[in-house]
Amino acid sequence: MAVSVSRRGAVEPFHAMDVLAEANRLIAAGTDVVSMAVGQPYDPAPAAVRRAAASALERGRIGYTDALGLATLRAAIATHYEQHYGIELAPERVAVTTGSSAGFNLAFLAMFDTGDRVAIAAPGYPAYRNIMAALGIDVVEIDLEGSPYLSADRLAAAHRENPLKGVLFASPANPTGAVIPPEELRRLVESAEEAGIAVISDEIYHRLAYDVPDTTALAYGRGVTVINSFSKYYCMTGWRIGWMVLPEALVRPVERIAQSLYISAPELSQIAAIEAFHASEELERVKARYASNRDLLAHRLPELGFALAAPMDGAFYAFCDVSQLTNDSMEFARRMLNEAHVAATPGRDFDPQHGHRYMRFSYAGSHRDMEEALARIERWLR
Ligand SMILES: Cc1ncc(COP(=O)(O)O)c(C=O)c1O
């Protein structure tokens, strides 16, 4: 038997997904687990989205679409930029993707060659590093060293050491929830573009900042690539639907790669997603619940020994320094799951160097689950 396994297959696992799989095994075996491991909204997609999907199914045939997506959805996304950010955007610059995850593949493949140096922040979302590593891109992790977000100065220092081809950041960020203030974002984008560093802005947690309005990196740079998704604010994780906003020069390269890699994003999800932009009332109620979960966790986690390591400006994560409790967050998370039946994510996913001291708790669940998880952790620690 000849089995060939590439070096790419040796990519670091996404530990949050491994924790989720372990939690699901426990649940299947009859254990009542509260999961705070994955950034997944508790609520279903908005009612209008589900109704649109149901009537599309009733009508029948679901097929391929243009590789860059249905014209109606691309136009709805462009309108959203006008309404939400006051930015005029040609629908031709929008590419609909199979979640933002496919957006990363497309952006990295269309923008970078093997061996190009691309910067990300540590801690940061692990798939950036894992996808780039699998594609042979040289990932440069810039240690935030206690600062909540990547600054123009830190980026410039990394570029001086060895020139960068690109930079990718998220605001609000995962796992920290940190939001880059508009003036800092402007400096970051403008100085990157001046230095010839291509910018990718992951805006998947937009509409989920609690105290500040959203600012898109598109406002500050003509060459910026934005990646976004219906997964988080719009509660559509399993629909696998997201989008990119591309500089004109990248539209055709992304289209060519998307044609062969994915053919198109699922048509059913595309039809349904159009309605997501009309569901703000329902979605703002969901966001209000996140805000109350956030208040609860911000108050209770530090009391239990989980010091908040980041400001919780947005998204739905509490990133905690657990060094009062353990020096091995991976083992701690495993024990917490098996003994307290609460799943949370070890920091290793987000930061290979310092992650052993951190854990991330997602508060996208129900308020009752948050209360129950905290009570279980408290009993377990005693
Ligand atoms: C920062 C960030 N970007 C992208 C994703 C991927 O989302 P999706 O592929 O569902 O759009 C996630 C998921 O947790 C995330 O946290």
GROMACS .gro file of C-alpha atoms and ligand atoms in nm:
model
  398
    1MET     CA    1   0.000   0.000   0.000
    2ALA     CA    2   0.146   0.339  -0.097
    3VAL     CA    3   0.009   0.635   0.095
    4SER     CA    4   0.158   0.974   0.027
    5VAL     CA    5   0.122   1.241   0.295
    6SER     CA    6   0.257   1.587   0.213
    7ARG     CA    7   0.451   1.803   0.456
    8ARG     CA    8   0.154   2.042   0.442
    9GLY     CA    9  -0.054   1.779   0.621
   10ALA     CA   10   0.175   1.818   0.922
   11VAL     CA   11   0.033   2.168   0.979
   12GLU     CA   12  -0.045   2.250   1.345
   13PRO     CA   13  -0.393   2.132   1.447
   14PHE     CA   14  -0.659   2.394   1.522
   15HIS     CA   15  -0.680   2.309   1.891
   16ALA     CA   16  -1.018   2.481   1.942
   17MET     CA   17  -1.163   2.239   1.686
   18ASP     CA   18  -0.997   1.948   1.867
   19VAL     CA   19  -1.152   2.066   2.196
   20LEU     CA   20  -1.489   2.094   2.020
   21ALA     CA   21  -1.451   1.737   1.886
   22GLU     CA   22  -1.366   1.611   2.237
   23ALA     CA   23  -1.663   1.801   2.383
   24ASN     CA   24  -1.889   1.650   2.113
   25ARG     CA   25  -1.761   1.300   2.203
   26LEU     CA   26  -1.851   1.362   2.568
   27ILE     CA   27  -2.193   1.498   2.469
   28ALA     CA   28  -2.257   1.193   2.247
   29ALA     CA   29  -2.170   0.974   2.546
   30GLY     CA   30  -2.440   1.152   2.750
   31THR     CA   31  -2.231   1.412   2.939
   32ASP     CA   32  -2.381   1.758   2.977
   33VAL     CA   33  -2.102   1.987   2.853
   34VAL     CA   34  -2.114   2.367   2.843
   35SER     CA   35  -1.903   2.480   2.551
   36MET     CA   36  -1.724   2.813   2.551
   37ALA     CA   37  -1.462   2.677   2.314
   38VAL     CA   38  -1.574   2.789   1.972
   39GLY     CA   39  -1.678   3.130   1.844
   40GLN     CA   40  -2.017   3.017   1.733
   41PRO     CA   41  -2.341   3.212   1.792
   42TYR     CA   42  -2.601   3.028   1.999
   43ASP     CA   43  -2.885   3.175   1.790
   44PRO     CA   44  -2.991   3.044   1.450
   45ALA     CA   45  -2.969   3.258   1.137
   46PRO     CA   46  -3.234   3.535   1.133
   47ALA     CA   47  -3.589   3.424   1.051
   48ALA     CA   48  -3.592   3.608   0.716
   49VAL     CA   49  -3.274   3.428   0.612
   50ARG     CA   50  -3.426   3.090   0.695
   51ARG     CA   51  -3.750   3.181   0.515
   52ALA     CA   52  -3.557   3.279   0.202
   53ALA     CA   53  -3.369   2.949   0.211
   54ALA     CA   54  -3.692   2.752   0.263
   55SER     CA   55  -3.864   2.910  -0.037
   56ALA     CA   56  -3.553   2.860  -0.253
   57LEU     CA   57  -3.560   2.492  -0.160
   58GLU     CA   58  -3.932   2.478  -0.237
   59ARG     CA   59  -3.869   2.630  -0.581
   60GLY     CA   60  -3.623   2.348  -0.640
   61ARG     CA   61  -3.299   2.359  -0.823
   62ILE     CA   62  -2.993   2.489  -0.640
   63GLY     CA   63  -2.700   2.524  -0.874
   64TYR     CA   64  -2.362   2.678  -0.932
   65THR     CA   65  -2.342   3.055  -0.951
   66ASP     CA   66  -2.078   3.282  -1.104
   67ALA     CA   67  -1.748   3.213  -0.927
   68LEU     CA   68  -1.760   3.558  -0.767
   69GLY     CA   69  -2.118   3.510  -0.652
   70LEU     CA   70  -2.477   3.608  -0.735
   71ALA     CA   71  -2.501   3.961  -0.872
   72THR     CA   72  -2.787   4.030  -0.628
   73LEU     CA   73  -2.577   3.935  -0.325
   74ARG     CA   74  -2.272   4.128  -0.448
   75ALA     CA   75  -2.496   4.433  -0.493
   76ALA     CA   76  -2.646   4.385  -0.142
   77ILE     CA   77  -2.296   4.369   0.006
   78ALA     CA   78  -2.193   4.686  -0.181
   79THR     CA   79  -2.505   4.861  -0.047
   80HIS     CA   80  -2.408   4.753   0.305
   81TYR     CA   81  -2.077   4.943   0.266
   82GLU     CA   82  -2.269   5.253   0.171
   83GLN     CA   83  -2.517   5.222   0.457
   84HIS     CA   84  -2.287   5.102   0.734
   85TYR     CA   85  -1.961   5.286   0.655
   86GLY     CA   86  -2.065   5.558   0.411
   87ILE     CA   87  -1.828   5.410   0.153
   88GLU     CA   88  -1.923   5.383  -0.210
   89LEU     CA   89  -1.823   5.045  -0.347
   90ALA     CA   90  -1.865   4.896  -0.694
   91PRO     CA   91  -2.032   4.551  -0.662
   92GLU     CA   92  -1.772   4.424  -0.914
   93ARG     CA   93  -1.510   4.451  -0.638
   94VAL     CA   94  -1.702   4.207  -0.415
   95ALA     CA   95  -1.625   3.835  -0.425
   96VAL     CA   96  -1.862   3.600  -0.242
   97THR     CA   97  -1.676   3.315  -0.070
   98THR     CA   98  -1.739   2.992   0.116
   99GLY     CA   99  -1.697   3.163   0.453
  100SER     CA  100  -1.408   3.393   0.527
  101SER     CA  101  -1.194   3.078   0.551
  102ALA     CA  102  -1.213   3.042   0.172
  103GLY     CA  103  -1.147   3.417   0.150
  104PHE     CA  104  -0.810   3.361   0.321
  105ASN     CA  105  -0.716   3.085   0.077
  106LEU     CA  106  -0.810   3.304  -0.218
  107ALA     CA  107  -0.634   3.612  -0.084
  108PHE     CA  108  -0.313   3.428   0.002
  109LEU     CA  109  -0.306   3.242  -0.329
  110ALA     CA  110  -0.382   3.551  -0.537
  111MET     CA  111  -0.150   3.787  -0.349
  112PHE     CA  112   0.156   3.589  -0.239
  113ASP     CA  113   0.409   3.344  -0.375
  114THR     CA  114   0.586   3.067  -0.190
  115GLY     CA  115   0.848   3.212   0.041
  116ASP     CA  116   0.691   3.560   0.062
  117ARG     CA  117   0.701   3.706   0.413
  118VAL     CA  118   0.361   3.797   0.555
  119ALA     CA  119   0.310   3.941   0.903
  120ILE     CA  120   0.037   3.854   1.150
  121ALA     CA  121  -0.006   3.945   1.516
  122ALA     CA  122   0.056   3.702   1.802
  123PRO     CA  123  -0.180   3.628   1.966
  124GLY     CA  124  -0.402   3.592   1.662
  125TYR     CA  125  -0.647   3.365   1.483
  126PRO     CA  126  -0.462   3.036   1.422
  127ALA     CA  127  -0.593   2.962   1.075
  128TYR     CA  128  -0.396   3.259   0.935
  129ARG     CA  129  -0.072   3.093   1.038
  130ASN     CA  130  -0.184   2.740   0.952
  131ILE     CA  131  -0.315   2.822   0.602
  132MET     CA  132  -0.009   3.031   0.516
  133ALA     CA  133   0.224   2.758   0.645
  134ALA     CA  134   0.040   2.497   0.435
  135LEU     CA  135   0.081   2.722   0.129
  136GLY     CA  136   0.455   2.771   0.186
  137ILE     CA  137   0.423   3.139   0.281
  138ASP     CA  138   0.678   3.258   0.537
  139VAL     CA  139   0.467   3.363   0.838
  140VAL     CA  140   0.616   3.644   1.047
  141GLU     CA  141   0.447   3.654   1.388
  142ILE     CA  142   0.476   3.996   1.549
  143ASP     CA  143   0.458   3.957   1.926
  144LEU     CA  144   0.213   4.214   2.062
  145GLU     CA  145   0.395   4.197   2.397
  146GLY     CA  146   0.104   4.316   2.603
  147SER     CA  147  -0.013   4.582   2.358
  148PRO     CA  148  -0.377   4.518   2.256
  149TYR     CA  149  -0.323   4.555   1.880
  150LEU     CA  150  -0.064   4.571   1.603
  151SER     CA  151   0.081   4.921   1.565
  152ALA     CA  152   0.240   5.089   1.263
  153ASP     CA  153   0.569   5.108   1.458
  154ARG     CA  154   0.582   4.735   1.531
  155LEU     CA  155   0.504   4.658   1.167
  156ALA     CA  156   0.778   4.897   1.049
  157ALA     CA  157   1.030   4.732   1.284
  158ALA     CA  158   0.952   4.385   1.143
  159HIS     CA  159   0.979   4.524   0.788
  160ARG     CA  160   1.320   4.679   0.863
  161GLU     CA  161   1.450   4.346   0.989
  162ASN     CA  162   1.350   4.167   0.670
  163PRO     CA  163   1.111   4.313   0.409
  164LEU     CA  164   0.749   4.201   0.426
  165LYS     CA  165   0.520   4.138   0.131
  166GLY     CA  166   0.197   4.158   0.328
  167VAL     CA  167   0.028   4.204   0.663
  168LEU     CA  168  -0.296   4.060   0.794
  169PHE     CA  169  -0.479   4.184   1.102
  170ALA     CA  170  -0.828   4.173   1.251
  171SER     CA  171  -1.020   4.439   1.440
  172PRO     CA  172  -1.209   4.345   1.653
  173ALA     CA  173  -0.960   4.065   1.697
  174ASN     CA  174  -0.976   3.702   1.790
  175PRO     CA  175  -0.876   3.599   2.060
  176THR     CA  176  -0.838   3.937   2.232
  177GLY     CA  177  -1.150   4.125   2.123
  178ALA     CA  178  -0.928   4.434   2.083
  179VAL     CA  179  -1.038   4.708   1.845
  180ILE     CA  180  -0.775   4.920   1.667
  181PRO     CA  181  -0.876   5.287   1.719
  182PRO     CA  182  -0.945   5.469   1.387
  183GLU     CA  183  -0.634   5.691   1.399
  184GLU     CA  184  -0.411   5.392   1.473
  185LEU     CA  185  -0.578   5.198   1.193
  186ARG     CA  186  -0.513   5.485   0.956
  187ARG     CA  187  -0.144   5.495   1.052
  188LEU     CA  188  -0.113   5.118   1.019
  189VAL     CA  189  -0.274   5.100   0.674
  190GLU     CA  190  -0.113   5.415   0.532
  191SER     CA  191   0.237   5.328   0.653
  192ALA     CA  192   0.204   4.968   0.527
  193GLU     CA  193   0.097   5.089   0.184
  194GLU     CA  194   0.379   5.347   0.174
  195ALA     CA  195   0.629   5.070   0.253
  196GLY     CA  196   0.485   4.848  -0.023
  197ILE     CA  197   0.327   4.602   0.223
  198ALA     CA  198  -0.010   4.470   0.100
  199VAL     CA  199  -0.284   4.490   0.364
  200ILE     CA  200  -0.547   4.225   0.438
  201SER     CA  201  -0.803   4.335   0.696
  202ASP     CA  202  -1.015   4.060   0.855
  203GLU     CA  203  -1.338   4.240   0.948
  204ILE     CA  204  -1.539   3.932   1.046
  205TYR     CA  205  -1.620   4.079   1.390
  206HIS     CA  206  -1.753   4.408   1.256
  207ARG     CA  207  -2.094   4.502   1.400
  208LEU     CA  208  -1.979   4.329   1.720
  209ALA     CA  209  -1.787   4.613   1.886
  210TYR     CA  210  -1.962   4.724   2.205
  211ASP     CA  211  -1.865   5.088   2.253
  212VAL     CA  212  -1.720   5.218   1.926
  213PRO     CA  213  -1.847   5.241   1.569
  214ASP     CA  214  -1.685   5.021   1.302
  215THR     CA  215  -1.411   5.160   1.083
  216THR     CA  216  -1.316   4.962   0.774
  217ALA     CA  217  -0.954   4.958   0.658
  218LEU     CA  218  -1.095   5.030   0.311
  219ALA     CA  219  -1.133   5.392   0.425
  220TYR     CA  220  -0.754   5.433   0.448
  221GLY     CA  221  -0.596   5.243   0.160
  222ARG     CA  222  -0.670   5.188  -0.207
  223GLY     CA  223  -0.494   4.851  -0.216
  224VAL     CA  224  -0.659   4.699   0.093
  225THR     CA  225  -0.823   4.357   0.069
  226VAL     CA  226  -1.108   4.313   0.317
  227ILE     CA  227  -1.230   3.973   0.429
  228ASN     CA  228  -1.567   3.940   0.601
  229SER     CA  229  -1.830   3.678   0.669
  230PHE     CA  230  -2.191   3.608   0.756
  231SER     CA  231  -2.075   3.367   1.029
  232LYS     CA  232  -2.052   3.588   1.335
  233TYR     CA  233  -2.282   3.893   1.363
  234TYR     CA  234  -2.527   3.733   1.118
  235CYS     CA  235  -2.531   3.396   1.304
  236MET     CA  236  -2.464   3.190   0.990
  237THR     CA  237  -2.156   2.977   1.074
  238GLY     CA  238  -2.283   2.656   0.916
  239TRP     CA  239  -2.403   2.826   0.598
  240ARG     CA  240  -2.038   2.876   0.500
  241ILE     CA  241  -2.080   3.212   0.338
  242GLY     CA  242  -1.862   3.522   0.343
  243TRP     CA  243  -1.713   3.784   0.116
  244MET     CA  244  -1.404   3.975   0.011
  245VAL     CA  245  -1.370   4.334  -0.107
  246LEU     CA  246  -1.084   4.345  -0.354
  247PRO     CA  247  -0.872   4.612  -0.515
  248GLU     CA  248  -0.955   4.609  -0.887
  249ALA     CA  249  -0.624   4.445  -0.982
  250LEU     CA  250  -0.708   4.139  -0.771
  251VAL     CA  251  -1.063   4.077  -0.896
  252ARG     CA  252  -0.971   3.870  -1.200
  253PRO     CA  253  -0.688   3.671  -1.030
  254VAL     CA  254  -0.924   3.582  -0.742
  255GLU     CA  255  -1.196   3.490  -0.989
  256ARG     CA  256  -0.960   3.260  -1.183
  257ILE     CA  257  -0.845   3.082  -0.867
  258ALA     CA  258  -1.200   3.060  -0.723
  259GLN     CA  259  -1.333   2.903  -1.044
  260SER     CA  260  -1.101   2.606  -1.003
  261LEU     CA  261  -1.084   2.585  -0.626
  262TYR     CA  262  -1.453   2.619  -0.538
  263ILE     CA  263  -1.654   2.679  -0.861
  264SER     CA  264  -1.881   2.897  -0.645
  265ALA     CA  265  -2.005   2.945  -0.289
  266PRO     CA  266  -2.326   2.749  -0.215
  267GLU     CA  267  -2.616   2.911  -0.399
  268LEU     CA  268  -2.866   2.836  -0.122
  269SER     CA  269  -2.656   3.026   0.130
  270GLN     CA  270  -2.607   3.312  -0.115
  271ILE     CA  271  -2.981   3.354  -0.173
  272ALA     CA  272  -3.045   3.345   0.201
  273ALA     CA  273  -2.760   3.580   0.294
  274ILE     CA  274  -2.914   3.869   0.099
  275GLU     CA  275  -3.183   3.881   0.369
  276ALA     CA  276  -2.929   3.903   0.651
  277PHE     CA  277  -2.881   4.275   0.586
  278HIS     CA  278  -3.251   4.333   0.661
  279ALA     CA  279  -3.246   4.153   0.997
  280SER     CA  280  -3.071   4.416   1.207
  281GLU     CA  281  -3.347   4.436   1.471
  282GLU     CA  282  -3.325   4.064   1.543
  283LEU     CA  283  -2.945   4.063   1.529
  284GLU     CA  284  -2.910   4.363   1.759
  285ARG     CA  285  -3.109   4.170   2.020
  286VAL     CA  286  -2.856   3.887   1.990
  287LYS     CA  287  -2.574   4.137   2.027
  288ALA     CA  288  -2.737   4.279   2.341
  289ARG     CA  289  -2.719   3.931   2.493
  290TYR     CA  290  -2.347   3.908   2.410
  291ALA     CA  291  -2.307   4.241   2.586
  292SER     CA  292  -2.470   4.107   2.902
  293ASN     CA  293  -2.259   3.787   2.884
  294ARG     CA  294  -1.956   4.012   2.847
  295ASP     CA  295  -2.045   4.207   3.162
  296LEU     CA  296  -2.091   3.883   3.354
  297LEU     CA  297  -1.757   3.735   3.243
  298ALA     CA  298  -1.565   4.060   3.286
  299HIS     CA  299  -1.679   4.060   3.648
  300ARG     CA  300  -1.666   3.688   3.738
  301LEU     CA  301  -1.363   3.547   3.552
  302PRO     CA  302  -1.106   3.762   3.738
  303GLU     CA  303  -1.270   3.661   4.070
  304LEU     CA  304  -1.204   3.298   3.977
  305GLY     CA  305  -0.837   3.360   3.896
  306PHE     CA  306  -0.871   3.417   3.520
  307ALA     CA  307  -0.717   3.764   3.481
  308LEU     CA  308  -0.841   3.947   3.173
  309ALA     CA  309  -0.548   3.985   2.936
  310ALA     CA  310  -0.727   4.203   2.680
  311PRO     CA  311  -0.994   4.473   2.676
  312MET     CA  312  -1.301   4.282   2.539
  313ASP     CA  313  -1.381   4.576   2.305
  314GLY     CA  314  -1.559   4.354   2.056
  315ALA     CA  315  -1.619   4.002   1.917
  316PHE     CA  316  -1.733   3.755   2.187
  317TYR     CA  317  -1.418   3.640   2.360
  318ALA     CA  318  -1.255   3.681   2.699
  319PHE     CA  319  -0.881   3.619   2.666
  320CYS     CA  320  -0.743   3.536   3.008
  321ASP     CA  321  -0.405   3.503   3.171
  322VAL     CA  322  -0.430   3.176   3.364
  323SER     CA  323  -0.080   3.176   3.513
  324GLN     CA  324  -0.232   3.201   3.864
  325LEU     CA  325  -0.393   2.862   3.798
  326THR     CA  326  -0.157   2.670   3.568
  327ASN     CA  327   0.152   2.688   3.352
  328ASP     CA  328   0.003   2.453   3.092
  329SER     CA  329  -0.326   2.583   2.955
  330MET     CA  330  -0.361   2.286   2.719
  331GLU     CA  331  -0.363   2.035   3.006
  332PHE     CA  332  -0.576   2.271   3.216
  333ALA     CA  333  -0.837   2.296   2.935
  334ARG     CA  334  -0.840   1.917   2.900
  335ARG     CA  335  -0.898   1.871   3.275
  336MET     CA  336  -1.160   2.146   3.288
  337LEU     CA  337  -1.350   1.973   3.008
  338ASN     CA  338  -1.329   1.624   3.155
  339GLU     CA  339  -1.377   1.716   3.522
  340ALA     CA  340  -1.590   2.034   3.521
  341HIS     CA  341  -1.752   1.966   3.181
  342VAL     CA  342  -1.679   2.317   3.058
  343ALA     CA  343  -1.499   2.353   2.725
  344ALA     CA  344  -1.270   2.652   2.660
  345THR     CA  345  -0.977   2.699   2.425
  346PRO     CA  346  -0.613   2.677   2.532
  347GLY     CA  347  -0.404   2.978   2.428
  348ARG     CA  348  -0.163   2.763   2.226
  349ASP     CA  349  -0.390   2.804   1.922
  350PHE     CA  350  -0.339   3.177   1.920
  351ASP     CA  351   0.018   3.209   2.032
  352PRO     CA  352   0.264   2.917   2.013
  353GLN     CA  353   0.518   3.103   2.229
  354HIS     CA  354   0.317   3.239   2.522
  355GLY     CA  355  -0.011   3.051   2.475
  356HIS     CA  356   0.058   2.808   2.759
  357ARG     CA  357  -0.030   3.096   2.997
  358TYR     CA  358  -0.361   3.191   2.833
  359MET     CA  359  -0.710   3.062   2.769
  360ARG     CA  360  -0.994   3.196   2.559
  361PHE     CA  361  -1.359   3.180   2.661
  362SER     CA  362  -1.625   3.240   2.398
  363TYR     CA  363  -1.935   3.417   2.528
  364ALA     CA  364  -2.145   3.366   2.214
  365GLY     CA  365  -2.360   3.116   2.407
  366SER     CA  366  -2.679   3.168   2.605
  367HIS     CA  367  -2.670   3.371   2.926
  368ARG     CA  368  -2.784   3.064   3.123
  369ASP     CA  369  -2.490   2.864   2.983
  370MET     CA  370  -2.249   3.139   3.089
  371GLU     CA  371  -2.388   3.132   3.445
  372GLU     CA  372  -2.376   2.754   3.455
  373ALA     CA  373  -2.019   2.741   3.320
  374LEU     CA  374  -1.898   2.990   3.581
  375ALA     CA  375  -2.070   2.798   3.862
  376ARG     CA  376  -1.912   2.471   3.745
  377ILE     CA  377  -1.565   2.625   3.718
  378GLU     CA  378  -1.601   2.775   4.066
  379ARG     CA  379  -1.702   2.437   4.219
  380TRP     CA  380  -1.421   2.261   4.029
  381LEU     CA  381  -1.150   2.501   4.138
  382ARG     CA  382  -1.254   2.463   4.501
  383LIG     C1  383  -1.083   3.616   1.317
  383LIG     C2  384  -1.157   3.510   1.242
  383LIG     N1  385  -1.152   3.511   1.108
  383LIG     C3  386  -1.214   3.415   1.037
  383LIG     C4  387  -1.287   3.312   1.098
  383LIG     C5  388  -1.350   3.206   1.012
  383LIG     O1  389  -1.484   3.224   0.992
  383LIG     P1  390  -1.572   3.170   0.870
  383LIG     O2  391  -1.488   3.083   0.783
  383LIG     O3  392  -1.683   3.093   0.936
  383LIG     O4  393  -1.623   3.290   0.799
  383LIG     C6  394  -1.296   3.310   1.236
  383LIG     C7  395  -1.371   3.203   1.304
  383LIG     O5  396  -1.370   3.187   1.424
  383LIG     C8  397  -1.229   3.411   1.310
  383LIG     O6  398  -1.233   3.414   1.443
   0.00000   0.00000   0.00000
